Amino acid sequence: MIGPRSRRVVLPLAVFVGLVLAWEAAVTVLHVQPIVLPPPSGVALTMARTAGPIAFHAWHTLLTTLLGFVAAVGLGLLLGFAIGGSATVNDALYPLLVGFNSIPKAAVVPLLVMWFGIGTAPAVLTAFLLAFFPVAVNVAVGLATLEAELRDVLRSLGASRWQIFRKVGVPRTMPLFFASLKVAVSSAFVGSVISETVASNAGIGYLMAVAASDFNTRLAFGGLAVLGAMGVLLYGIFAVIERRMTAWAYAE
Amino acid sequence: MTAGGLTEALAGVSLEVPRGSTVAFVGPSGCGKSTLLKLISGLLNATAGAITVDGQPVDGPLTNVGMAFQNPVLLPWRSVLDNVLLPLEILRENGDPRAPAPDLWRARAVALLATVGLSGAERRQPRELSGGMRQRVSLCRALIHQPALLLLDEPFAALDAFTREEMWELYQRLRAEREFTGVLVTHDLREAIFLADAIYVLASHPGRIAHAHRVALPRPRALAQVYGAEGSELMRRLREQIRPSREPAA
């Protein structure tokens, strides 16, 4: 028997390996054209041969994503604190934010390209635009849901708004903030890849656009595999950070 | 005794709470019991009438007040000790002379926790505690800065019957040891009889004092007295008085 912890690692891995094997078998048995669907072994071979360029583009995508992410966390925190801390700011900004967030960000990329040209800048900005919203909303919710009784306890000690914010507001918002980071980093990743696909000369998104225009299906799948691995890794890192930073919020 | 009392006017009815005594407000939901507490503590400003504490009119949040609620609202990221110390941190930051030097804090909190039966629990996290223990911590947080006034809004309502009775006895012990004036809002008539020197029955629409009772039982009180003839008679009368005020005004 395996323990519950290793179960959570072993089971999904087993399913993943099983799917890859089934894919390989299906392609071979059904004689599928490699240009339509290459076998995983072929994809792996291409990835190994182009490891250098893939690593270069992956690194570029990672930096782009993280730049946009860091900016988004900064603005998201500020906006979240402002919205959660003040009913006036909330009433004024929240509907606009929701409206802005409902715009598909891919539609903004052409504008960004007009302003900043093809390259890294639109990718960083797209990553930023996708990522700040979850941070802002979570931080605002954390602040706004402060228990009325707790506020009364503090106010009856003569605590200022700033003291209530510092002593209680910020700490109790941290679990929501850290939970939003893993969502935000995934969103930033989506944003940078979208922008790279449309208008860039570096990054995995660009690599995949080039592969597709060459009908290089193997390389396109290779890019997809790298994106998958990077996405899981980024999410996983921030999930671990979340668990570490706010252990108190995970009561049994 | 205006020097130590507080005067509260609600729909034209005044009352005075002598220093060191405990009064209870009972009544139907929505009769303004919790609002009354907020008015006394200065968290809400009265639109008419006057509230004075220690002879001073209340025109902003008081700082010589401790508060506890049905929900203990402890800070889950702080240990029991650090939860209890929160008021002292605030007072010290604000330069309040009643905050002792920080090197005395720990001893004071440990001693207070000991009086509520929480010796050795200082390092524990709130999530590890039972409901009754959390409420004890909440009481300690309300008392650590030695407030003159303790405001309790249904503090024991969420506890089981036995734990609640333990808390009543704890309250009685605390008020004998420390001199605070207590204002209690409760739905529990036995609680009011056991803890209070005077009980005010509030009626709603508008919130007003419908009846006032002096609880003549001697102190320290025993639970048997509350459940005995005298307590039961007072209980019966309180019930009769609250029932009509539950019906909507004609």
PDB file of C-alpha atoms in Angstrom, chain A residues 8-132:
ATOM      1  CA  ARG A   8      -1.275  12.281  -4.667  1.00  0.00           C
ATOM      2  CA  VAL A   9       2.014  12.201  -6.593  1.00  0.00           C
ATOM      3  CA  VAL A  10       2.012   8.649  -7.909  1.00  0.00           C
ATOM      4  CA  LEU A  11      -1.575   8.457  -9.198  1.00  0.00           C
ATOM      5  CA  PRO A  12      -1.547  11.500 -11.511  1.00  0.00           C
ATOM      6  CA  LEU A  13       1.942  10.547 -12.730  1.00  0.00           C
ATOM      7  CA  ALA A  14       0.724   7.042 -13.555  1.00  0.00           C
ATOM      8  CA  VAL A  15      -2.251   8.424 -15.477  1.00  0.00           C
ATOM      9  CA  PHE A  16       0.050  10.829 -17.363  1.00  0.00           C
ATOM     10  CA  VAL A  17       2.487   8.064 -18.341  1.00  0.00           C
ATOM     11  CA  GLY A  18      -0.453   5.861 -19.327  1.00  0.00           C
ATOM     12  CA  LEU A  19      -1.885   8.569 -21.602  1.00  0.00           C
ATOM     13  CA  VAL A  20       1.487   9.145 -23.291  1.00  0.00           C
ATOM     14  CA  LEU A  21       1.890   5.408 -23.874  1.00  0.00           C
ATOM     15  CA  ALA A  22      -1.655   5.166 -25.274  1.00  0.00           C
ATOM     16  CA  TRP A  23      -0.901   8.110 -27.574  1.00  0.00           C
ATOM     17  CA  GLU A  24       2.290   6.444 -28.794  1.00  0.00           C
ATOM     18  CA  ALA A  25       0.468   3.137 -29.389  1.00  0.00           C
ATOM     19  CA  ALA A  26      -2.489   4.792 -31.128  1.00  0.00           C
ATOM     20  CA  VAL A  27      -0.276   6.750 -33.527  1.00  0.00           C
ATOM     21  CA  THR A  28       1.666   3.610 -34.436  1.00  0.00           C
ATOM     22  CA  VAL A  29      -1.304   1.239 -34.731  1.00  0.00           C
ATOM     23  CA  LEU A  30      -3.582   3.671 -36.611  1.00  0.00           C
ATOM     24  CA  HIS A  31      -0.783   4.916 -38.901  1.00  0.00           C
ATOM     25  CA  VAL A  32      -1.507   8.586 -38.121  1.00  0.00           C
ATOM     26  CA  GLN A  33       0.398  11.062 -40.323  1.00  0.00           C
ATOM     27  CA  PRO A  34       3.258  12.580 -38.196  1.00  0.00           C
ATOM     28  CA  ILE A  35       2.408  16.019 -39.572  1.00  0.00           C
ATOM     29  CA  VAL A  36      -1.065  15.692 -37.995  1.00  0.00           C
ATOM     30  CA  LEU A  37      -0.084  14.031 -34.757  1.00  0.00           C
ATOM     31  CA  PRO A  38       3.516  13.001 -34.119  1.00  0.00           C
ATOM     32  CA  PRO A  39       4.262  10.219 -31.612  1.00  0.00           C
ATOM     33  CA  PRO A  40       5.535  11.351 -28.198  1.00  0.00           C
ATOM     34  CA  SER A  41       8.848   9.668 -28.887  1.00  0.00           C
ATOM     35  CA  GLY A  42       9.272  11.838 -31.982  1.00  0.00           C
ATOM     36  CA  VAL A  43       8.378  14.953 -30.033  1.00  0.00           C
ATOM     37  CA  ALA A  44      10.915  14.019 -27.358  1.00  0.00           C
ATOM     38  CA  LEU A  45      13.583  13.480 -30.038  1.00  0.00           C
ATOM     39  CA  THR A  46      12.943  16.907 -31.580  1.00  0.00           C
ATOM     40  CA  MET A  47      13.004  18.502 -28.145  1.00  0.00           C
ATOM     41  CA  ALA A  48      16.365  16.899 -27.386  1.00  0.00           C
ATOM     42  CA  ARG A  49      17.811  18.074 -30.735  1.00  0.00           C
ATOM     43  CA  THR A  50      16.584  21.651 -30.315  1.00  0.00           C
ATOM     44  CA  ALA A  51      17.241  21.795 -26.566  1.00  0.00           C
ATOM     45  CA  GLY A  52      19.428  24.895 -26.929  1.00  0.00           C
ATOM     46  CA  PRO A  53      16.902  27.136 -28.734  1.00  0.00           C
ATOM     47  CA  ILE A  54      14.050  25.781 -26.622  1.00  0.00           C
ATOM     48  CA  ALA A  55      15.925  26.656 -23.430  1.00  0.00           C
ATOM     49  CA  PHE A  56      16.640  30.155 -24.764  1.00  0.00           C
ATOM     50  CA  HIS A  57      12.988  30.783 -25.600  1.00  0.00           C
ATOM     51  CA  ALA A  58      11.740  29.204 -22.368  1.00  0.00           C
ATOM     52  CA  TRP A  59      14.053  31.449 -20.359  1.00  0.00           C
ATOM     53  CA  HIS A  60      12.773  34.470 -22.256  1.00  0.00           C
ATOM     54  CA  THR A  61       9.153  33.509 -21.577  1.00  0.00           C
ATOM     55  CA  LEU A  62       9.935  32.933 -17.913  1.00  0.00           C
ATOM     56  CA  LEU A  63      11.541  36.372 -17.505  1.00  0.00           C
ATOM     57  CA  THR A  64       8.682  38.060 -19.369  1.00  0.00           C
ATOM     58  CA  THR A  65       6.124  36.284 -17.208  1.00  0.00           C
ATOM     59  CA  LEU A  66       7.895  37.115 -13.952  1.00  0.00           C
ATOM     60  CA  LEU A  67       8.353  40.789 -14.873  1.00  0.00           C
ATOM     61  CA  GLY A  68       4.647  41.143 -15.621  1.00  0.00           C
ATOM     62  CA  PHE A  69       3.806  39.125 -12.520  1.00  0.00           C
ATOM     63  CA  VAL A  70       5.905  41.242 -10.149  1.00  0.00           C
ATOM     64  CA  ALA A  71       4.386  44.461 -11.502  1.00  0.00           C
ATOM     65  CA  ALA A  72       0.913  42.911 -11.213  1.00  0.00           C
ATOM     66  CA  VAL A  73       1.494  41.883  -7.594  1.00  0.00           C
ATOM     67  CA  GLY A  74       2.616  45.411  -6.749  1.00  0.00           C
ATOM     68  CA  LEU A  75      -0.367  47.111  -8.337  1.00  0.00           C
ATOM     69  CA  GLY A  76      -2.750  44.356  -7.206  1.00  0.00           C
ATOM     70  CA  LEU A  77      -1.694  44.836  -3.578  1.00  0.00           C
ATOM     71  CA  LEU A  78      -2.109  48.608  -3.769  1.00  0.00           C
ATOM     72  CA  LEU A  79      -5.476  48.407  -5.501  1.00  0.00           C
ATOM     73  CA  GLY A  80      -6.655  45.635  -3.183  1.00  0.00           C
ATOM     74  CA  PHE A  81      -5.717  47.591  -0.073  1.00  0.00           C
ATOM     75  CA  ALA A  82      -7.417  50.709  -1.422  1.00  0.00           C
ATOM     76  CA  ILE A  83     -10.594  48.907  -2.456  1.00  0.00           C
ATOM     77  CA  GLY A  84     -10.798  46.741   0.655  1.00  0.00           C
ATOM     78  CA  GLY A  85      -9.943  49.588   2.983  1.00  0.00           C
ATOM     79  CA  SER A  86     -12.318  52.235   1.702  1.00  0.00           C
ATOM     80  CA  ALA A  87     -15.964  51.817   0.767  1.00  0.00           C
ATOM     81  CA  THR A  88     -15.717  54.932  -1.414  1.00  0.00           C
ATOM     82  CA  VAL A  89     -12.800  53.596  -3.435  1.00  0.00           C
ATOM     83  CA  ASN A  90     -14.598  50.263  -3.664  1.00  0.00           C
ATOM     84  CA  ASP A  91     -17.769  51.831  -5.044  1.00  0.00           C
ATOM     85  CA  ALA A  92     -15.802  53.974  -7.466  1.00  0.00           C
ATOM     86  CA  LEU A  93     -13.321  51.415  -8.797  1.00  0.00           C
ATOM     87  CA  TYR A  94     -14.687  47.926  -8.366  1.00  0.00           C
ATOM     88  CA  PRO A  95     -17.276  48.048 -11.210  1.00  0.00           C
ATOM     89  CA  LEU A  96     -14.635  49.493 -13.542  1.00  0.00           C
ATOM     90  CA  LEU A  97     -12.185  46.760 -12.597  1.00  0.00           C
ATOM     91  CA  VAL A  98     -14.758  44.046 -13.249  1.00  0.00           C
ATOM     92  CA  GLY A  99     -15.579  45.656 -16.584  1.00  0.00           C
ATOM     93  CA  PHE A 100     -11.911  45.865 -17.516  1.00  0.00           C
ATOM     94  CA  ASN A 101     -11.314  42.292 -16.480  1.00  0.00           C
ATOM     95  CA  SER A 102     -14.083  41.059 -18.772  1.00  0.00           C
ATOM     96  CA  ILE A 103     -12.208  42.368 -21.848  1.00  0.00           C
ATOM     97  CA  PRO A 104     -10.374  39.436 -23.481  1.00  0.00           C
ATOM     98  CA  LYS A 105      -6.771  40.547 -23.093  1.00  0.00           C
ATOM     99  CA  ALA A 106      -5.717  39.017 -26.417  1.00  0.00           C
ATOM    100  CA  ALA A 107      -7.701  41.863 -28.004  1.00  0.00           C
ATOM    101  CA  VAL A 108      -5.442  44.405 -26.294  1.00  0.00           C
ATOM    102  CA  VAL A 109      -2.217  42.982 -27.714  1.00  0.00           C
ATOM    103  CA  PRO A 110      -2.490  44.724 -31.140  1.00  0.00           C
ATOM    104  CA  LEU A 111      -2.808  48.078 -29.365  1.00  0.00           C
ATOM    105  CA  LEU A 112       0.214  47.327 -27.209  1.00  0.00           C
ATOM    106  CA  VAL A 113       2.159  46.428 -30.338  1.00  0.00           C
ATOM    107  CA  MET A 114       1.167  49.743 -31.923  1.00  0.00           C
ATOM    108  CA  TRP A 115       2.517  51.596 -28.927  1.00  0.00           C
ATOM    109  CA  PHE A 116       5.562  49.552 -27.986  1.00  0.00           C
ATOM    110  CA  GLY A 117       6.439  47.643 -31.137  1.00  0.00           C
ATOM    111  CA  ILE A 118       6.986  43.928 -31.514  1.00  0.00           C
ATOM    112  CA  GLY A 119       9.022  42.380 -28.707  1.00  0.00           C
ATOM    113  CA  THR A 120       9.165  41.942 -24.966  1.00  0.00           C
ATOM    114  CA  ALA A 121       7.267  45.043 -23.851  1.00  0.00           C
ATOM    115  CA  PRO A 122       3.791  43.996 -25.078  1.00  0.00           C
ATOM    116  CA  ALA A 123       4.327  40.517 -23.597  1.00  0.00           C
ATOM    117  CA  VAL A 124       5.253  41.896 -20.178  1.00  0.00           C
ATOM    118  CA  LEU A 125       2.292  44.263 -20.294  1.00  0.00           C
ATOM    119  CA  THR A 126      -0.155  41.548 -21.314  1.00  0.00           C
ATOM    120  CA  ALA A 127       1.122  39.354 -18.490  1.00  0.00           C
ATOM    121  CA  PHE A 128       0.667  42.283 -16.119  1.00  0.00           C
ATOM    122  CA  LEU A 129      -2.865  43.069 -17.341  1.00  0.00           C
ATOM    123  CA  LEU A 130      -3.999  39.486 -16.836  1.00  0.00           C
ATOM    124  CA  ALA A 131      -2.377  39.003 -13.446  1.00  0.00           C
ATOM    125  CA  PHE A 132      -3.214  42.044 -11.327  1.00  0.00           C
TER     126      PHE A 132
END
